[in-house]
Coordinates of C-alpha atoms in Angstrom, one line a residue:
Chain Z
X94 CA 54.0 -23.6 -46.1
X95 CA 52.9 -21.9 -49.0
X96 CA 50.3 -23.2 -50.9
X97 CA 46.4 -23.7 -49.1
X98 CA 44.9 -26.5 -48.9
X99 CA 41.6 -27.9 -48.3
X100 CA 40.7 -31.5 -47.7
X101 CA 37.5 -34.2 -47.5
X102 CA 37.7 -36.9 -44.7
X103 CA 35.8 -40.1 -44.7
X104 CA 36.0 -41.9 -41.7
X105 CA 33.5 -44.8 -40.9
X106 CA 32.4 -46.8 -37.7
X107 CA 31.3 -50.3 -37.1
X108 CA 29.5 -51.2 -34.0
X109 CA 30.8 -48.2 -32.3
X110 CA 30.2 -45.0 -30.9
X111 CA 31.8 -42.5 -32.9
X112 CA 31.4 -39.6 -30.4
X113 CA 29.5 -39.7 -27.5
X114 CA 26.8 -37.0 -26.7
X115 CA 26.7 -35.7 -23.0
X116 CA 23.1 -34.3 -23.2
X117 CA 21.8 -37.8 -24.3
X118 CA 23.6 -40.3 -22.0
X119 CA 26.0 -40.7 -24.3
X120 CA 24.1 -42.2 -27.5
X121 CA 26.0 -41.4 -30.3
X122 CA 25.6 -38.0 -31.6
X123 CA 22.4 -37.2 -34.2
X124 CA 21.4 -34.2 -35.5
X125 CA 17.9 -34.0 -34.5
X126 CA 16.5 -33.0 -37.3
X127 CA 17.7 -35.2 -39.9
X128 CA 19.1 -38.4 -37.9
X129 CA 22.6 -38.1 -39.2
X130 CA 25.4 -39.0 -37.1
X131 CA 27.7 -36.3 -36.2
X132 CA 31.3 -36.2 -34.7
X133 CA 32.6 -32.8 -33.3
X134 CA 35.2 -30.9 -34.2
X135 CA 37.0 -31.4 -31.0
X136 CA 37.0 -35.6 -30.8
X137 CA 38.7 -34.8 -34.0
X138 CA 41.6 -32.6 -32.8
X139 CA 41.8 -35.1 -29.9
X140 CA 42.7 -37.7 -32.1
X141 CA 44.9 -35.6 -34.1
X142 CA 47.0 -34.7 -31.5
X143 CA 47.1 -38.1 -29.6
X144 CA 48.4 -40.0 -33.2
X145 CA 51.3 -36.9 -33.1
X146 CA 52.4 -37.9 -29.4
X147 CA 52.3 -41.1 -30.3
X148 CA 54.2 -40.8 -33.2
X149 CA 56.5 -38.4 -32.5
X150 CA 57.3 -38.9 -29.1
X151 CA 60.7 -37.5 -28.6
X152 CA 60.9 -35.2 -31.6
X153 CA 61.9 -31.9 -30.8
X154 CA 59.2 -29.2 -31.8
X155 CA 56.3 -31.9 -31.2
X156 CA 54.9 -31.7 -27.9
X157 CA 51.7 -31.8 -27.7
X158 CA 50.0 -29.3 -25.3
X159 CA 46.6 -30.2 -25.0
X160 CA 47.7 -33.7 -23.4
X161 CA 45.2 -35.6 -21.4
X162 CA 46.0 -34.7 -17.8
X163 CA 48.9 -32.1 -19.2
X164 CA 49.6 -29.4 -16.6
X165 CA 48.9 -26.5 -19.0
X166 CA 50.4 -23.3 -16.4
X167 CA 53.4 -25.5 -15.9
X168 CA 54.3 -24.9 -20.0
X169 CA 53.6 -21.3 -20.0
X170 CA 55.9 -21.5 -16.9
X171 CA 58.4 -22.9 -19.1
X172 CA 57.9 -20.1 -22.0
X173 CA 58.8 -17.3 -19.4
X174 CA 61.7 -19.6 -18.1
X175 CA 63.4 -20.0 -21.8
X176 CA 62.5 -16.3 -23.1
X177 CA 62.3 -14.4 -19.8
X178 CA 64.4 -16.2 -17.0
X179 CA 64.5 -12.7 -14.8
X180 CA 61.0 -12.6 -14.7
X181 CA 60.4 -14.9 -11.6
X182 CA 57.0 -13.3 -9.9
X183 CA 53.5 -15.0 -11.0
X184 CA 52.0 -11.8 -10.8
X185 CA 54.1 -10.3 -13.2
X186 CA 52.9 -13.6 -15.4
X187 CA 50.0 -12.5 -15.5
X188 CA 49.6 -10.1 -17.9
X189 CA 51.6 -10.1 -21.8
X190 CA 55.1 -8.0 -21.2
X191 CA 54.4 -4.5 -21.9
X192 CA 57.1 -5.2 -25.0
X193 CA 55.6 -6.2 -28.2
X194 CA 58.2 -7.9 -29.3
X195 CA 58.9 -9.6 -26.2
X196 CA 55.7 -11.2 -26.2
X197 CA 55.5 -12.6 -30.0
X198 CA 59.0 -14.0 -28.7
X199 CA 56.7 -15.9 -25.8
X200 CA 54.1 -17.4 -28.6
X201 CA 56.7 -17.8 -31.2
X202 CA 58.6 -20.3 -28.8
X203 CA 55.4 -22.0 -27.4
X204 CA 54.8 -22.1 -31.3
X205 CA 58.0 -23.7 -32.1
X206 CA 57.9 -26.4 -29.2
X207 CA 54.4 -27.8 -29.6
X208 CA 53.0 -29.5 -32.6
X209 CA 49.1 -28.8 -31.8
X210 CA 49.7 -25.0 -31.4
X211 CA 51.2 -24.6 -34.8
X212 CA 47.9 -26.7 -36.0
X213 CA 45.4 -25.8 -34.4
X214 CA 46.5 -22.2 -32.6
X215 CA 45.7 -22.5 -28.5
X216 CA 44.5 -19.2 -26.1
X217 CA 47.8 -19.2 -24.1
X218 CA 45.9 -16.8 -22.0
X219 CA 45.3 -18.4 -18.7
X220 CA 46.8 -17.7 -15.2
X221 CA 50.2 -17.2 -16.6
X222 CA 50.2 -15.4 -20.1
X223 CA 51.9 -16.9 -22.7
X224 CA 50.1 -14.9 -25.4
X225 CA 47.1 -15.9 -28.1
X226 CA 47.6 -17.7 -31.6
X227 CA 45.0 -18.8 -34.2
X228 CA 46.3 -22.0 -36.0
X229 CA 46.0 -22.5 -39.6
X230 CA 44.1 -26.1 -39.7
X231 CA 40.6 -25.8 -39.3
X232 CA 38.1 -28.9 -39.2
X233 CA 34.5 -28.7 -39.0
X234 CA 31.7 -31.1 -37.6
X235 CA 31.7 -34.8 -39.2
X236 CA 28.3 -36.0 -40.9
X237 CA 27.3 -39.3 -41.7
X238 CA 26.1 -39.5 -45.2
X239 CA 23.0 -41.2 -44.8
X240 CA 21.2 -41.3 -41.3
X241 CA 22.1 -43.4 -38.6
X242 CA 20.8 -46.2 -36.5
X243 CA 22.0 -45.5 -32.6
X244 CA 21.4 -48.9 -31.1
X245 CA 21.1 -49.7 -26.9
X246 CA 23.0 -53.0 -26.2
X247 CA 22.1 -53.6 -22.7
X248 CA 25.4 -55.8 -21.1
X249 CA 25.6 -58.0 -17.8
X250 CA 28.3 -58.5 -15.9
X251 CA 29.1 -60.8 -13.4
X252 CA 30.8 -58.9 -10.5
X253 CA 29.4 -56.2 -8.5
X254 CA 31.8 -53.0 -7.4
X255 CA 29.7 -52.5 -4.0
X256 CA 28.9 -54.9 -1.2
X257 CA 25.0 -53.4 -1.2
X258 CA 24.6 -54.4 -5.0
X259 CA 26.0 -57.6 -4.3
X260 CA 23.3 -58.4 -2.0
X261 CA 20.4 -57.1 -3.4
X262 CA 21.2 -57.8 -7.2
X263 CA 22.8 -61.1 -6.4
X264 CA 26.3 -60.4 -7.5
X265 CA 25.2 -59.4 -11.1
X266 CA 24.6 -55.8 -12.7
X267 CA 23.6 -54.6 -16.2
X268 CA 24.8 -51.9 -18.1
X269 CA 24.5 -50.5 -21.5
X270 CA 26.5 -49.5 -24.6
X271 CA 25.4 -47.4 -27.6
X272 CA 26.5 -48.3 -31.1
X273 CA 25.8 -47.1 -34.7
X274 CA 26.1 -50.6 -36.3
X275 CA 27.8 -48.6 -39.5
X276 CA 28.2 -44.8 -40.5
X277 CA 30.2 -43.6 -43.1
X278 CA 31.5 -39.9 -41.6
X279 CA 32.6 -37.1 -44.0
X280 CA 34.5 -33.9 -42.9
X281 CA 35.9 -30.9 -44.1
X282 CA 39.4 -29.5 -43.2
X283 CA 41.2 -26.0 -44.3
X284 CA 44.4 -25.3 -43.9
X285 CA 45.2 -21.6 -44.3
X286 CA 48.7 -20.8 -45.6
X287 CA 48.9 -17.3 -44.3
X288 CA 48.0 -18.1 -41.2
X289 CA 51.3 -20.7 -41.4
X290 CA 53.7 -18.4 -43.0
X291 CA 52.7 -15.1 -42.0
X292 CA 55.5 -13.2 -41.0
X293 CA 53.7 -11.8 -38.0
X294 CA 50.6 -14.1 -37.6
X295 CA 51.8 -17.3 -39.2
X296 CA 52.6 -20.1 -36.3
X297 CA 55.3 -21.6 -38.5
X298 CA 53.2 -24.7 -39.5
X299 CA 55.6 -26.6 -42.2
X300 CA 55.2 -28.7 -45.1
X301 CA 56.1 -31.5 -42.5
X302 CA 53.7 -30.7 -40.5
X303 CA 51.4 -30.5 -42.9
X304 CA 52.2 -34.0 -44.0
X305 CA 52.5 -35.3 -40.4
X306 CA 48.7 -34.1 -40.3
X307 CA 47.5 -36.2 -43.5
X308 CA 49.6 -39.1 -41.8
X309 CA 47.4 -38.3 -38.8
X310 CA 44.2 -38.4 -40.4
X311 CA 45.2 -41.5 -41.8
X312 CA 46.1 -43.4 -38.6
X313 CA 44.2 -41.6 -36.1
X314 CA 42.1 -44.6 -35.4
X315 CA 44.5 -47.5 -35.8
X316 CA 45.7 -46.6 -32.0
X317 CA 42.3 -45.2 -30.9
X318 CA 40.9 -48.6 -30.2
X319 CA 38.2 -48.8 -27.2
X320 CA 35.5 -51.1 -26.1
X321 CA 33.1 -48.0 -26.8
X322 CA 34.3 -46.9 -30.5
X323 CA 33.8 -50.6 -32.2
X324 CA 36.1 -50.7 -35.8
X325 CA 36.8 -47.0 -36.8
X326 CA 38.6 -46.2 -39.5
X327 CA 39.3 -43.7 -41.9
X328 CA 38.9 -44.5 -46.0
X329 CA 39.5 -41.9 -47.9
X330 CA 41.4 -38.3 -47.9
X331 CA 40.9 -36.4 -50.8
X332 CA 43.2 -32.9 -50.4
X333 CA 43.0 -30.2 -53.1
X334 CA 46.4 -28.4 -53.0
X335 CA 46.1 -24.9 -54.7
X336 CA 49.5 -23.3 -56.0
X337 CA 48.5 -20.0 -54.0
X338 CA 48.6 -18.9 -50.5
X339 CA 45.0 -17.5 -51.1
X340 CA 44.0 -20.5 -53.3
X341 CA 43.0 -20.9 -56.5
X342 CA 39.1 -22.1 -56.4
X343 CA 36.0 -22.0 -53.9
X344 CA 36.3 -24.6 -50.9
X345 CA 32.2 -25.4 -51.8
X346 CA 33.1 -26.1 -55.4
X347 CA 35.9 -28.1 -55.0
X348 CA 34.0 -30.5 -51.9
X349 CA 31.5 -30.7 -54.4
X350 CA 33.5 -33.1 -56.4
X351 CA 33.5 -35.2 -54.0
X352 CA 30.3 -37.4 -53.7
X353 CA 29.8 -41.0 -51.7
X354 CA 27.2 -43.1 -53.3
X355 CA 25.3 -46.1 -52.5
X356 CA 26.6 -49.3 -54.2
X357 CA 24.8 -52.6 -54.0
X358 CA 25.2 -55.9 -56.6
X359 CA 27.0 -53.7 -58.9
X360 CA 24.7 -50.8 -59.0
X361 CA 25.6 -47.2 -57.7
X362 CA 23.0 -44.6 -57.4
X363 CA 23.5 -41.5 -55.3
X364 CA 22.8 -41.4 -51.8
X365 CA 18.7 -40.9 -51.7
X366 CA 17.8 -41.9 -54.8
X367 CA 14.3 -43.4 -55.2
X368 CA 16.4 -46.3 -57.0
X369 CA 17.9 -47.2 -53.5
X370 CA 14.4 -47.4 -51.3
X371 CA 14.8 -50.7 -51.4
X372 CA 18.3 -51.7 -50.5
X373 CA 19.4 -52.9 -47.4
X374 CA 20.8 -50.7 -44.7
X375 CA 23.8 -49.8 -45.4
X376 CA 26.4 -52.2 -43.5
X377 CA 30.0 -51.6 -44.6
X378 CA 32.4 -49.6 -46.6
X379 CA 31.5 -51.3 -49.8
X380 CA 28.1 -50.4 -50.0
X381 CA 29.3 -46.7 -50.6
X382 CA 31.3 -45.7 -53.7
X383 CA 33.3 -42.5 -53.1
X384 CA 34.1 -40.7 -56.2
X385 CA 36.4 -37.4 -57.2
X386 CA 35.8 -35.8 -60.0
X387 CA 38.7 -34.1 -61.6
X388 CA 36.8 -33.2 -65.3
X389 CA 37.7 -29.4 -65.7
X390 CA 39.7 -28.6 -62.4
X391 CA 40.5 -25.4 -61.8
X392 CA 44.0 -23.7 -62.7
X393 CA 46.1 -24.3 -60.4
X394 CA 44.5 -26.8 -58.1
X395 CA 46.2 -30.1 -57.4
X396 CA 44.0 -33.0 -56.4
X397 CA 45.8 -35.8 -54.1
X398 CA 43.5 -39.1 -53.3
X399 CA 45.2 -41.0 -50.3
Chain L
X90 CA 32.1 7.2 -55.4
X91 CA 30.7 3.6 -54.0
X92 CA 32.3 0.8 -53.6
X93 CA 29.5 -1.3 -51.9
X94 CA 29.9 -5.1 -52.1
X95 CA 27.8 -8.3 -51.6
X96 CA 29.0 -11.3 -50.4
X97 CA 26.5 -14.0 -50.0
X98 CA 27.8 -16.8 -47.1
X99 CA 26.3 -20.3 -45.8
X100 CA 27.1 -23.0 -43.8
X101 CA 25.3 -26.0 -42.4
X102 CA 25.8 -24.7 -38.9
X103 CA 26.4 -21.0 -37.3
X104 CA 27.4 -19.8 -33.9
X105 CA 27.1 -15.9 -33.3
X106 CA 27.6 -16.3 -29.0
X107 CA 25.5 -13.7 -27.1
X108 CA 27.9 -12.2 -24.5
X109 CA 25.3 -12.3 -21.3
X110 CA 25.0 -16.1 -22.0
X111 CA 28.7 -17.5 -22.4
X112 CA 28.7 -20.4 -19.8
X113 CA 26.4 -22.2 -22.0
X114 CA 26.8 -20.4 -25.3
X115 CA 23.5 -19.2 -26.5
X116 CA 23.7 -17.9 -30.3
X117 CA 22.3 -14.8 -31.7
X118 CA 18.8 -15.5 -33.8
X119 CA 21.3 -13.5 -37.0
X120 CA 24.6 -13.0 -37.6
X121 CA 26.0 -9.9 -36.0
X122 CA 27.6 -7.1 -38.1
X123 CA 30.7 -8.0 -35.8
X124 CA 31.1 -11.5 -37.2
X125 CA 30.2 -10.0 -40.6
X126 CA 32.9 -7.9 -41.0
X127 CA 35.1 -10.9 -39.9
X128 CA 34.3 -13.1 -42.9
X129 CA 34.7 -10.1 -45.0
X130 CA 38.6 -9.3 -43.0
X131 CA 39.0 -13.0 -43.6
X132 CA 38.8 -12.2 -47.4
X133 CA 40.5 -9.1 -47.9
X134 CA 42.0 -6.5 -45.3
X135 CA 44.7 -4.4 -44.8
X136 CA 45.4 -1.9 -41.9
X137 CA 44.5 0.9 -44.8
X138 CA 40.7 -0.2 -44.7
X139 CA 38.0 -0.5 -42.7
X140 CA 34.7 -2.4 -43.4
X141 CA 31.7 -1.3 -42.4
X142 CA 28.9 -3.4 -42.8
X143 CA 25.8 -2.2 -44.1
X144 CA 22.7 -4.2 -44.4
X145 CA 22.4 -8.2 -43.5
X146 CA 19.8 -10.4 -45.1
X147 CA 18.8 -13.2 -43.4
X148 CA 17.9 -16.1 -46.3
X149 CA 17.2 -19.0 -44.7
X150 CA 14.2 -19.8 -41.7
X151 CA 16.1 -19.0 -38.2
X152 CA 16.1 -22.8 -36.2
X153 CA 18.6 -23.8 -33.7
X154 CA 20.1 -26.9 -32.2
X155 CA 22.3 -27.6 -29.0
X156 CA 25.3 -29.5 -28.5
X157 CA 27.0 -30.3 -25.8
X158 CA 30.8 -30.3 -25.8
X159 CA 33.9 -31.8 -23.2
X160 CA 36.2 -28.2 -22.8
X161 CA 38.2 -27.2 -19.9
X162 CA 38.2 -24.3 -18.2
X163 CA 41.9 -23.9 -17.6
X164 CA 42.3 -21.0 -15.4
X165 CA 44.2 -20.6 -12.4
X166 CA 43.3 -18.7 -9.3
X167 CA 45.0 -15.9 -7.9
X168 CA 45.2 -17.4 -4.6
X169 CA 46.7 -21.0 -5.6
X170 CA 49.3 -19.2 -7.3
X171 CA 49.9 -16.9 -4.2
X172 CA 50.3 -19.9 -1.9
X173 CA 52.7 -21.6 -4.4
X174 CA 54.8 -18.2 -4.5
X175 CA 55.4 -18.4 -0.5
X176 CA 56.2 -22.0 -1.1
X177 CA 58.6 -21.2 -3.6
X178 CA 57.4 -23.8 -5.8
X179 CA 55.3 -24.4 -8.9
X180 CA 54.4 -27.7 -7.5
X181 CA 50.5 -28.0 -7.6
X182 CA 49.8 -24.5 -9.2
X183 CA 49.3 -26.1 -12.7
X184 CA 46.0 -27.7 -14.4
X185 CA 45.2 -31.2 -15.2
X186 CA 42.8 -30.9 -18.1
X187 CA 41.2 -34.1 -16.5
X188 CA 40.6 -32.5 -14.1
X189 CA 38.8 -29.1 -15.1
X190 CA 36.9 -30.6 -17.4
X191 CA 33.9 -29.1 -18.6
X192 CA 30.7 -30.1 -20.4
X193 CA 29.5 -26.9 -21.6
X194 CA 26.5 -26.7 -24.0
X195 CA 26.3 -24.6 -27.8
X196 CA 22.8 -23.7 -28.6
X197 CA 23.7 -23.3 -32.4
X198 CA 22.1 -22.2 -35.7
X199 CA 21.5 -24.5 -38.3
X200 CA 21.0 -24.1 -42.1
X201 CA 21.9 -20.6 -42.6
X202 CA 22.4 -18.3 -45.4
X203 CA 23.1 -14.7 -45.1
X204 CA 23.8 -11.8 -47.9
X205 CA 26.4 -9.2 -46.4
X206 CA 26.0 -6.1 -47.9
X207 CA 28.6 -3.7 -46.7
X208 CA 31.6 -1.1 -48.0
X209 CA 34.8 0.0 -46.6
X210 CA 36.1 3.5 -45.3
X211 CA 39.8 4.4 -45.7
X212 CA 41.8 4.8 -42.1
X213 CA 44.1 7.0 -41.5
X214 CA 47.4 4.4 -42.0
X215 CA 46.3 4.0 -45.5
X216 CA 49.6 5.2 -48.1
X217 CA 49.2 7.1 -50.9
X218 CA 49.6 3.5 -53.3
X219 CA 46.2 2.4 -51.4
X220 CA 43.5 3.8 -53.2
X221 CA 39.7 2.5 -52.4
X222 CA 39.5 1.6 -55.9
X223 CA 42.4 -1.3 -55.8
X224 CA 41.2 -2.8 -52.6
X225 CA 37.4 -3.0 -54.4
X226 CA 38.9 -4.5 -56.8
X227 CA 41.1 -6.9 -54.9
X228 CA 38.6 -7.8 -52.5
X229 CA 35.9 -8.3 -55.4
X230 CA 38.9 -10.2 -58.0
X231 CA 39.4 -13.2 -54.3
X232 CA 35.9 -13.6 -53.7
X233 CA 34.7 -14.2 -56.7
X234 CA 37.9 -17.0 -57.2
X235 CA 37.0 -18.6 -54.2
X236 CA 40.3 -16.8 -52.4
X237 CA 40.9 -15.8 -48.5
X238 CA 43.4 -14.7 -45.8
X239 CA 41.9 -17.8 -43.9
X240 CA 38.6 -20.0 -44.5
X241 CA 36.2 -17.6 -43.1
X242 CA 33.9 -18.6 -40.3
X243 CA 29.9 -18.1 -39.3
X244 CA 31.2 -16.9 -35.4
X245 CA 33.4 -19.5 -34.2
X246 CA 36.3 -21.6 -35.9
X247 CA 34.4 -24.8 -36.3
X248 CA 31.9 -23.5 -38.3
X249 CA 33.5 -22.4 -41.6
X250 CA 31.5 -20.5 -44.2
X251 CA 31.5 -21.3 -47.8
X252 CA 31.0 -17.6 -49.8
X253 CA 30.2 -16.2 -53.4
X254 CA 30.6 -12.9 -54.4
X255 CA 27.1 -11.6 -56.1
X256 CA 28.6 -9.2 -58.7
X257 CA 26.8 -5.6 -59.0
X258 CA 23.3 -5.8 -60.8
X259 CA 23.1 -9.8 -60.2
X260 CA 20.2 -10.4 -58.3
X261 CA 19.9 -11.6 -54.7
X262 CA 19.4 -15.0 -53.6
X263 CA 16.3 -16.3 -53.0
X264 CA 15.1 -15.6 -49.1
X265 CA 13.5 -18.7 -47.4
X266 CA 13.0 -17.2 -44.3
X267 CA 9.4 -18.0 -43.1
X268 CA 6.7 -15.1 -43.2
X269 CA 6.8 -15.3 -39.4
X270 CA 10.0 -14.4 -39.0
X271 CA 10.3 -12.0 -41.4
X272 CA 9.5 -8.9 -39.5
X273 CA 10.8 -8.6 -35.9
X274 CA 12.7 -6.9 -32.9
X275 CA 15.8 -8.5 -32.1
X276 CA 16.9 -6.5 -29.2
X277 CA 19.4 -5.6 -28.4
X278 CA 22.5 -7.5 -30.1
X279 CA 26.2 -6.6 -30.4
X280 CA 27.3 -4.1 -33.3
X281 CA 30.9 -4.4 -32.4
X282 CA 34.2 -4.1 -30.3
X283 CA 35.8 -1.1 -30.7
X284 CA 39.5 -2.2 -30.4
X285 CA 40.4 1.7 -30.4
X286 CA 38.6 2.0 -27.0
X287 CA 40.0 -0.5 -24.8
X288 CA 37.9 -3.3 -26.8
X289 CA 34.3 -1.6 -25.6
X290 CA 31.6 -3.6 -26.7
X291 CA 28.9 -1.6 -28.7
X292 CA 25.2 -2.6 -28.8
X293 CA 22.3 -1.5 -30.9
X294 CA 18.5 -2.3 -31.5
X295 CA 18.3 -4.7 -34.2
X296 CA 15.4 -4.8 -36.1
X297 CA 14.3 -7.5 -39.0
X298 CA 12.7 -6.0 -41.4
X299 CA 10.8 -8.1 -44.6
X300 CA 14.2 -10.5 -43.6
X301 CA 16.9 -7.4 -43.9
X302 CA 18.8 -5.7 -40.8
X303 CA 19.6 -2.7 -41.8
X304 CA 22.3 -1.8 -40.0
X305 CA 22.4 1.8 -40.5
X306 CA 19.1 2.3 -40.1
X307 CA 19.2 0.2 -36.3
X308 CA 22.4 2.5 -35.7
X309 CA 20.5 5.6 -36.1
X310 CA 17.8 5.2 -33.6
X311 CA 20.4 4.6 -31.1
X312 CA 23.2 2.4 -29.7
X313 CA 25.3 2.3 -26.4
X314 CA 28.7 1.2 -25.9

């Protein structure tokens, strides 16, 4: 891969969680300060790299290493096993061979095998060493666009799981599930081509990975489906493709192009504009209008909607 | 000869991790000269140069956040793996990431803004093709086009940092930073790792100053390694 990209993701939610924060009982995530939504960078990547195993289950070169419930010592086991079979000991795992060259072998073939490690780079450098990479896709935190509503829906079931609560609470209990009843989502990815193609730092990511991740970000949600995460979806990826390794234009300026609006009975006015005070709450995708503005693009950068 | 430059970075969010509190990450109040000089690598570097950053000014009024993450902490112990060596198998040694799952907490910086104001020394791998006055020029030619190695980052991965070059004899950009916090010790904060000494961390007394850390100035009453 030669050319750098960097993209805009619009996901949205619908009577979901989106991403679930541990310090607040698992409402949906809010920035405290301004009551947008947020979805970290991580629930991202985890939806990234479960749409590859899905998708590519048996392709060669797309493992996925950060599996849920993957044994992660027992595929640096099999790194040593494929580039250094006399090497039995797990002391002598321990620590990167004393040979340079040696050990780039080590990440180049855990680099080669798994799909996420060529993404998103992995620190091989537990128990047994297999060596540290930094991957050329980089995602940040997802923002809603406007603030979000977090809603308690308290639930009642008609079973109880011990004996004691089926006395006491006559066979019944109540829970609760948080939603956002709608949040549009934006995030911004980069995809660095050194770090892909770099003779000694790149991790070999392809132009078919690269469009294997687009594909991702595009599906993710279709086969992330849970009682917890309601209708998500994504709606729009805007990439800008420059012709150079080092890019041809400021990330800011380009994500600056591209705006979500507030639409309602024909009318679009942008997101807190003292046009909109009265409108409904926002409730579905078409009560945004996402726009990309290609007026005086930069030489050399390529804009793809998808 | 100078070749000072002045980079001015922001982001929405910022995470400069204090090493004594690592379990749950606590960030620095500023960005270190450390992660500086990473943003600036990020743009332009070559084993021939090496930056050295001079003065930070903090722009923006220093508030955090926290947010709490699912990681693992995939590690194995020395005496698992010693049992599975006299039971000659791998059996069991391995981790679940179910199972050493963490929930580890980020207390993060929000809304930041910095002006990095720093200038690079030659090293001794530098060839007689690499003069200072190229790499100026190639550093200042990709960050004022938006270029870079990689996106650059305000401390960790997640948090990428947008940048503009402020050419020589622009002015700076507006500090918000609040009176209050204009003028303080920061204690002591990490200068650097000094990959040349068997990656030794080195610490000095930071000092804000009218919203400036003046890096040299901190160095000179003192540091430790």
């Amino acid at each position: 891969m030669t050319r750098r990209h960097d993209f805009v993701l619009f996901f949205d939610v619908t009577n979901g969680n989106p991403n679930g924060d541990p310090d607040a009982g698992n409402l949906p995530r809010l920035d405290p300060e301004t009551n947008h939504g947020l979805v970290s960078d991580v629930a991202i990547k985890r939806k990234i790299r479960n749409y590859v195993a899905l998708a590519r289950p048996e392709a060669p070169g797309h493992e996925i290493y950060m599996r849920d419930g993957a044994t992660l010592n027992l595929e640096h086991k099999r790194a040593w096993t494929a580039v250094l079979p006399e090497v039995t000991k797990d002391e002598d795992r321990k620590r990167l061979p004393r040979d340079a060259e040696k050990s780039r072998e080590l990440t180049r073939w855990m680099c080669a095998n798994f799909w996420d490690i060529r993404a998103f780079g992995a620190v091989m450098t537990t128990g047994v060493n297999a060596g540290q990479v930094r991957g050329p896709v980089q995602i940040t935190f997802a923002t809603s666009v406007e603030p979000v509503l977090p809603l308690e829906v308290s639930i009642t079931r008609l079973a109880a799981t011990t004996e004691k609560d089926a006395e006491e609470k006559g066979g019944r209990t109540m829970g609760r599930k948080h939603i956002v009843p709608y949040g549009l989502y934006r995030t911004h990815g980069f995809v660095s081509a050194p770090l892909a193609s770099h003779p000694a730092k790149g991790t070999g990511f392809s132009e078919a990975d690269l469009e294997l991740l687009f594909e991702a970000l595009g599906s993710m949600f279709e086969h992330d489906r849970s009682a917890a995460r309601g209708e998500m979806a994504t709606r729009k990826l805007v990439v800008f493709r420059h012709a150079g390794a080092l890019g041809n234009a400021q990330a800011h300026t380009l994500f600056d192009r591209v705006t979500a609006r507030r639409h309602h009975q024909g009318e679009t006015h942008p997101i807190g504009d003292p046009r909109t005070d009265n409108w409904p709450a926002a409730r579905r995708f078409q009560d945004y209008a996402i726009a990309v503005d290609r007026g005086g693009l930069p030489d050399g950068v390529e804009v793809i909607e998808r | 000869m100078s070749y000072g430059i002045r980079l001015h970075v922001w982001g929405p969010r910022a995470f400069f991790t204090r090493p004594e509190m690592k379990v749950e990450r606590v960030s620095y109040d500023v960005m270190t000269p450390s992660a500086a000089r990473g943003i600036l690598e990020a743009i332009h570097w070559k084993p021939a140069l090496r930056w050295v950053v001079d003065r930070i000014h903090v722009l923006r009024p220093i508030r955090f956040q926290s947010f709490r993450r699912n990681e693992v902490s995939a590690r194995a112990s020395a005496a698992t793996a010693e049992r599975a060596m006299r039971a000659g198998t791998t059996q069991g040694l391995g981790l679940v990431a179910e199972e050493v799952r963490q929930q580890r907490a980020t207390t993060l910086l929000v809304d930041v803004a910095y002006v990095i104001e720093a200038h690079f020394e030659m090293t001794p791998r530098a060839g007689v093709e690499d003069t200072p006055a190229k790499h100026a020029a190639m550093f200042n030619r990709r960050a004022a086009s938006g270029q870079c190695f990689h996106c650059p980052c305000l401390g960790t991965w997640e948090f990428a940092a947008d940048f503009a070059l402020i050419p020589e004899g622009a002015p700076l950009p507006e500090s918000k930073l609040l009176p209050g916090q204009r003028d303080q010790d920061l204690g002591w904060m990490l200068y650097d790792i000094d990959h040349d000494a068997g990656a030794a961390s080195r610490f000095f007394r930071a000092r804000l100053e009218n919203g400036v850390v003046d890096v040299r100035a901190c160095l000179a009453q003192g540091s430790t390694a």
